[in-house]
Every structure is written in C-alpha cells, then in structure tokens.
Tab-separated table of C-alpha atoms in Angstrom:
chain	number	residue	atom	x	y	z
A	1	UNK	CA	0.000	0.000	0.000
A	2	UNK	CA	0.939	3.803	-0.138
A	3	UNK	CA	3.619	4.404	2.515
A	4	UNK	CA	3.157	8.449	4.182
A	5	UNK	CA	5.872	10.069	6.206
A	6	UNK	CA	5.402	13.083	8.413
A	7	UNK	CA	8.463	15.332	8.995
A	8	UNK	CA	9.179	16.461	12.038
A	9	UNK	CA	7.923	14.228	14.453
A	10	UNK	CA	7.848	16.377	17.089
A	11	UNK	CA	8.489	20.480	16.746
A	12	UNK	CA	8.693	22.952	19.954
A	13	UNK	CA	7.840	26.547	19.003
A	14	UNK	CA	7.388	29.526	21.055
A	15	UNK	CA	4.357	31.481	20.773
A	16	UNK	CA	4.503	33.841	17.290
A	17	UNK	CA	7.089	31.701	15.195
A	18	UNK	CA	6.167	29.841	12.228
A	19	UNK	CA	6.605	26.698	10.984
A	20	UNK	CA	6.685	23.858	8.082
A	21	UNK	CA	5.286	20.776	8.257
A	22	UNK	CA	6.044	17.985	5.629
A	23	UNK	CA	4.491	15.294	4.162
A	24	UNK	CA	5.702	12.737	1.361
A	25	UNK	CA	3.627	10.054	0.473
A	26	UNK	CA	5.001	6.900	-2.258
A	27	UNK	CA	2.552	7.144	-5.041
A	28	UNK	CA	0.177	8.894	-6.809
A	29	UNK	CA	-2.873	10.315	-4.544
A	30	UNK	CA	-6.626	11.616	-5.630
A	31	UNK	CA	-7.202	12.727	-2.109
A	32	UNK	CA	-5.235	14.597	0.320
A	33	UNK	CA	-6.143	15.698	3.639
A	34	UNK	CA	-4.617	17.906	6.602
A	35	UNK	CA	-6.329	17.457	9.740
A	36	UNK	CA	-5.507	19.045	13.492
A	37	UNK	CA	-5.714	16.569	16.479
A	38	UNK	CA	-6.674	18.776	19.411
A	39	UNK	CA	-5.672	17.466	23.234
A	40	UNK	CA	-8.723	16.472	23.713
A	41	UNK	CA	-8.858	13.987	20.534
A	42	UNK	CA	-10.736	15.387	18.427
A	43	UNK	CA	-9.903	15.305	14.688
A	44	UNK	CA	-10.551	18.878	12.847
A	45	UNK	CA	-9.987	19.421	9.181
A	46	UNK	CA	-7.497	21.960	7.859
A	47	UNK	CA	-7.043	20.958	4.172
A	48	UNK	CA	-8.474	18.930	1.449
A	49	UNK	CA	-5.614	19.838	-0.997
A	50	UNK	CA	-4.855	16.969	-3.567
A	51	UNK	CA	-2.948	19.831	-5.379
A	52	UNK	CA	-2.321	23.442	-5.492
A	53	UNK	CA	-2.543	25.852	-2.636
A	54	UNK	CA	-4.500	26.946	-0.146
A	55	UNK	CA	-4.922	29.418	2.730
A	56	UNK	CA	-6.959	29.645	5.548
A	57	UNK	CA	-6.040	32.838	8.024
A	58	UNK	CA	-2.569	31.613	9.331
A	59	UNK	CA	-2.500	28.237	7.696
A	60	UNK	CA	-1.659	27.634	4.597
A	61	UNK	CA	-0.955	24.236	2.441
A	62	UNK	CA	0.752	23.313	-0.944
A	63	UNK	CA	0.676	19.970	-2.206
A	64	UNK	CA	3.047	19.276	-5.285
A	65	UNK	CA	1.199	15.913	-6.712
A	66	UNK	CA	4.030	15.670	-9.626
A	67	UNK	CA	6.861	15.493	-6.650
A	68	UNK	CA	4.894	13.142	-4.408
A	69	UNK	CA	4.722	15.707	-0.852
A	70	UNK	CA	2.141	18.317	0.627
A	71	UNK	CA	3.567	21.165	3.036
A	72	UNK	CA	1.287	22.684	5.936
A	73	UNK	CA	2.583	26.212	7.108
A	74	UNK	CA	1.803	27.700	10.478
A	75	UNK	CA	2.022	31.210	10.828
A	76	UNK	CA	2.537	33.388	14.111
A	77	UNK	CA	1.707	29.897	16.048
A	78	UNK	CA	-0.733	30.160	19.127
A	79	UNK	CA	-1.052	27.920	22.172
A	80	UNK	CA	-4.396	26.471	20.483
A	81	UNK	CA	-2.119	25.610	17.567
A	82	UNK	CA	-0.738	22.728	19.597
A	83	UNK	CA	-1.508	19.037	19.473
A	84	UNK	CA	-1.017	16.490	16.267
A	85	UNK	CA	-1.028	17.356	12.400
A	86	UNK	CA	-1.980	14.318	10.371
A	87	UNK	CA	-1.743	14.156	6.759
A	88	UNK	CA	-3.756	11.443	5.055
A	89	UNK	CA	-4.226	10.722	1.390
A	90	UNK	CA	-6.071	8.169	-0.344
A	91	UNK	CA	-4.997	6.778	-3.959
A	92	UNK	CA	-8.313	5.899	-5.045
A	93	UNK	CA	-11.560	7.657	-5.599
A	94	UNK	CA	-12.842	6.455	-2.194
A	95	UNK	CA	-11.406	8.191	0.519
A	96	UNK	CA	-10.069	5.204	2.408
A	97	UNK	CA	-7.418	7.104	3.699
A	98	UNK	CA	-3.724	6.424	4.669
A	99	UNK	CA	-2.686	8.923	7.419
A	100	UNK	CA	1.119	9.499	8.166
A	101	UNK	CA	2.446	8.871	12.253
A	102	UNK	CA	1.801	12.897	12.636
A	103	UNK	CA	4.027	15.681	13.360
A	104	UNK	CA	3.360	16.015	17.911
A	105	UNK	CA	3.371	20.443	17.616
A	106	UNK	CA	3.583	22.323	21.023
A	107	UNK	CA	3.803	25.773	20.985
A	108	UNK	CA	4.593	27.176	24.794
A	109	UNK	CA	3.388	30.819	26.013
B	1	UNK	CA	-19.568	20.775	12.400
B	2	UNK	CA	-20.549	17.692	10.042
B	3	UNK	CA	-23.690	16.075	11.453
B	4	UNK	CA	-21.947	12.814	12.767
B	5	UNK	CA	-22.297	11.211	16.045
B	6	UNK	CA	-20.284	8.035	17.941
B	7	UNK	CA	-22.057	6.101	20.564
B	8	UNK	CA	-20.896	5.413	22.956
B	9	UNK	CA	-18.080	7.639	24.000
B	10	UNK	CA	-16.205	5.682	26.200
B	11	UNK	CA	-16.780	1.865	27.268
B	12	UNK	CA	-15.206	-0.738	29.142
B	13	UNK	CA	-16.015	-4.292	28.711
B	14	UNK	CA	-14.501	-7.365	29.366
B	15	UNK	CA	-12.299	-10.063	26.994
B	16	UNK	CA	-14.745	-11.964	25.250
B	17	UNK	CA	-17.534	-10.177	25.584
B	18	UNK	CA	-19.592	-9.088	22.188
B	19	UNK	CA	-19.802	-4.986	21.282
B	20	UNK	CA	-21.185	-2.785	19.447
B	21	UNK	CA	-20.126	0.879	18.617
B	22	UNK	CA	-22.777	3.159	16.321
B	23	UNK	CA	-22.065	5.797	14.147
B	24	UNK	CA	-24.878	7.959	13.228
B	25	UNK	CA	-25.038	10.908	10.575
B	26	UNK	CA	-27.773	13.584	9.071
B	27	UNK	CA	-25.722	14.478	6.104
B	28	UNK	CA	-27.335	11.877	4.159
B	29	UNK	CA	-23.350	11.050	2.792
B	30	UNK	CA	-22.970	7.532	1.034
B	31	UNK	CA	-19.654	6.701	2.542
B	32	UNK	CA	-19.072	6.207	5.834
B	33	UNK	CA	-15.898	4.394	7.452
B	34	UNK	CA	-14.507	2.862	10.769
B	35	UNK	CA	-10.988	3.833	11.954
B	36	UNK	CA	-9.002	2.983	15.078
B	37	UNK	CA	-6.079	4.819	16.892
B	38	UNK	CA	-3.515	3.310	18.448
B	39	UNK	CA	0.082	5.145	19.987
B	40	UNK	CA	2.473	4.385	17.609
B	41	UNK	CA	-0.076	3.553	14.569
B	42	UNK	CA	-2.395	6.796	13.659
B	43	UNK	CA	-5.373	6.216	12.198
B	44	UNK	CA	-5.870	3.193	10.659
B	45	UNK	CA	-8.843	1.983	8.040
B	46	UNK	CA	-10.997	-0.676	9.730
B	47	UNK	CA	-13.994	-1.046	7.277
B	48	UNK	CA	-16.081	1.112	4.743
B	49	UNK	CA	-19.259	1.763	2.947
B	50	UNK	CA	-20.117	2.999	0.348
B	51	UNK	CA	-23.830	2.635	0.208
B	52	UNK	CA	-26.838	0.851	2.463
B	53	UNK	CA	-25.463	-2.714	2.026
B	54	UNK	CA	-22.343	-1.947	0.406
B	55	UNK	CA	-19.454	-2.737	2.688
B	56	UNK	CA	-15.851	-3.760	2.819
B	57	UNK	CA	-12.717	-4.370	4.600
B	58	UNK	CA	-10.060	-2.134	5.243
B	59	UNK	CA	-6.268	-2.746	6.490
B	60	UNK	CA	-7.022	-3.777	10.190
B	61	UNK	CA	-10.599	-6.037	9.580
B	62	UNK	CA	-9.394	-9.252	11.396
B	63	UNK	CA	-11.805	-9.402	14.587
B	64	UNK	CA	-14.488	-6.695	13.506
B	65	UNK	CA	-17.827	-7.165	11.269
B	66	UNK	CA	-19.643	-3.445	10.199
B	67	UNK	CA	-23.658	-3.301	8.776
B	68	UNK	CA	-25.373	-0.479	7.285
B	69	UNK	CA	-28.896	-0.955	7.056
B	70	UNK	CA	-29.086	2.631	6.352
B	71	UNK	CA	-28.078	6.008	4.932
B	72	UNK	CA	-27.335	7.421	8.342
B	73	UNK	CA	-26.428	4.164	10.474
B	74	UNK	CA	-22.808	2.313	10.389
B	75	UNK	CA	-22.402	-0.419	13.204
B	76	UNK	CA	-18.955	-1.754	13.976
B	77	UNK	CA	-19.360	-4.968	15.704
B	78	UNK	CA	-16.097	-6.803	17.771
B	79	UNK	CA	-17.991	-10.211	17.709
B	80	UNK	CA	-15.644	-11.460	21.082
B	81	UNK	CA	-13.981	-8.904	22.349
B	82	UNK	CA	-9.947	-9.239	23.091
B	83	UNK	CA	-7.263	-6.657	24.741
B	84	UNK	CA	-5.475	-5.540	21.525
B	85	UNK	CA	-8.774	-4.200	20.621
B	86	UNK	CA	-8.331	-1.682	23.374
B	87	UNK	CA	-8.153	1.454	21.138
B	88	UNK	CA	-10.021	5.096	19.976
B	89	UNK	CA	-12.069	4.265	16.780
B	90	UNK	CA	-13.251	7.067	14.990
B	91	UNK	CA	-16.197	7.210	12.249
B	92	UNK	CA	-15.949	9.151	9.530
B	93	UNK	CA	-18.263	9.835	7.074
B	94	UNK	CA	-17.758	12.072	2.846
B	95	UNK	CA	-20.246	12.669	0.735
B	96	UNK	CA	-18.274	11.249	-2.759
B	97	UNK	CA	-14.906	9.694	-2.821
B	98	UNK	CA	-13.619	12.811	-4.232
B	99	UNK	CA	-14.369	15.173	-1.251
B	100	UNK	CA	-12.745	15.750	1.886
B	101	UNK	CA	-14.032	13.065	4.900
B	102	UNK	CA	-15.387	14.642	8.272
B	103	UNK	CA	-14.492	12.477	11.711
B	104	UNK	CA	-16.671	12.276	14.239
B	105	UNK	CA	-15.676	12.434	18.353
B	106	UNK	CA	-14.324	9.012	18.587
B	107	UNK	CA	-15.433	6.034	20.948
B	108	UNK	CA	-12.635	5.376	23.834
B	109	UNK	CA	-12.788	1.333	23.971
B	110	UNK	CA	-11.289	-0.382	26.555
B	111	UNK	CA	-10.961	-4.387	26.861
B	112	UNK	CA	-10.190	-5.591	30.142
C-alpha cells in the first residue's frame, strides 16, 4: 500500500514563530487531507488539498502531486495551535485514507 | 460541524464479551468508514461503505464485522472482544470519494 511520512515528528515553538510541516507520500494520490488533532482527541480538518494551494487565516498548504509531498505552514503559532497534524491521502476515488504517524506540535506561552 | 455522532463515548467491557459501537449521521453522505487509533499507529482503516449494504474491509478487519442498514447508520461490531482491541475508533463519514471526509468524536474502547 501507499507508505506516508510526516516530517518532524515532534516540533517545539514559542508562541509567534512559524513553521513547516512535511508530508511525502510513495505514489500517486486523488485525495489529500490535513487534519488538526486537538488534546482532547478530536480530529478537525485543515485541508483537502490533492494539489495546489491553499490558505486559511494563518494556515496555509501546498501539495506538489508531480513530486509526491504536501507542506502545511503555520504562521505566528498560538497555544491552540498545539496538538497532532496528520496528513492522510487516499490513492483511489474512495477516501479510504492512509494517514502518516503525525508531526506532535507544542507551541509554549 | 458535520452532522456525525459516535455512541458510545467511552466503554469498558470485558475479553470476550460481544460490542457494538454506532455511528450515526444527518448528512445523508454515502460513505461512511470505521478507523481505530492506536500510539504508535495513527489512524488506521478498519472497514467502509459505500452505500446501504455496500461494505468492505479495510487494512485492520481481522476481529471486527460493520452493517449499514441505512443512509445514516454504520455499526462496527467486535464479535468477542480481546485486549489488543483496546483502542479510539473514529467514524468518519464524505459525501463522494472525491471530497474531503469529516471524523466524528471518537469512541474510547477499553478491553479488560
């Protein structure tokens, strides 16, 4: 099956930096997803990007199908902004997605 | 917030014991799927459907059955219940294979 690695695992960021998020994934993809994993579980979408870009106040996501990765940028990071960022893509026209192990953000006051 | 809610939200039960976990929606999406989360794993595919009737297995089906008798309605089903089962499964439910998939709360399963 499609293989989907998250880079970094885990990131530390004081309040107001930014930050890059990565995502390669083996194969070709019709879906791609970026969702938020807040402490308390729950799963929130960010992105349904299977190519181009997109922005969403201090988010923003690029997904370069040809070259196989998606990048999630954070942007003057808040407190709120921590917990897990999962990519997830799905090769078929199905959505039975794949996610990636997640990139563990904390961003401290 | 997509229409989509777990039942119930947290359980314990004991090893061999039969269970049941609902997922209920009011978008009226044909797909709906059954995930679990496990420390070390993410999210991982369980079983799908893509229509009242229309089901099928995903990477992790050993030990689980799902029905849909219904747009709304997804039932995962652990027929005897065992410890590695001990997980968070999450529903999830998109209205085409082409759009993005909305998770609901999750179910916090624990097999003692």
């Amino acid at each position: 099956g499609i293989q989907v690695e998250q880079s970094p695992p885990d990131l530390i960021l004081q309040e107001g930096a930014n930050s890059t998020l990565r995502c390669n994934f083996s194969d070709s993809v019709n879906n791609l997803q970026w969702f938020h994993q807040n402490p308390w579980g729950q799963l929130i979408n960010l992105f349904y990007i299977p190519s181009g870009t997109k922005q969403n106040g201090r988010l923003s996501a690029t997904t370069v199908a040809t070259e196989r990765y998606s990048l999630l940028y954070i942007s003057s990071s808040q407190t709120t902004d921590s917990g897990v960022y999962f990519c997830a893509v799905d090769r078929n026209a199905g959505n039975m997605l794949t996610f990636g192990g997640g990139t563990r953000l904390m961003v401290k006051p | 917030d997509a229409g989509i809610t777990q039942s119930p939200r947290h359980k314990v039960t004991e090893t061999g014991t039969p269970v049941t976990l609902r997922c209920h929606q009011t978008e009226n999406h044909r797909y709906m799927y059954w995930y679990r989360q496990d420390p070390g794993h993410g999210l991982r595919l369980i079983h799908y459907s893509y229509g009242v009737k229309d089901t099928d297995k995903g990477e992790v089906s050993d030990g689980y059955s799902v029905s849909r008798s219904k747009t709304e309605d997804f039932l995962l089903t652990l027929e005897s219940a065992t410890s590695s089962q001990t997980s968070v499964y999450f529903c999830a439910i998109s209205g085409t294979g082409n759009t993005e998939a909305f998770f609901g709360q999750g179910t916090r399963l624990t097999v003692v």
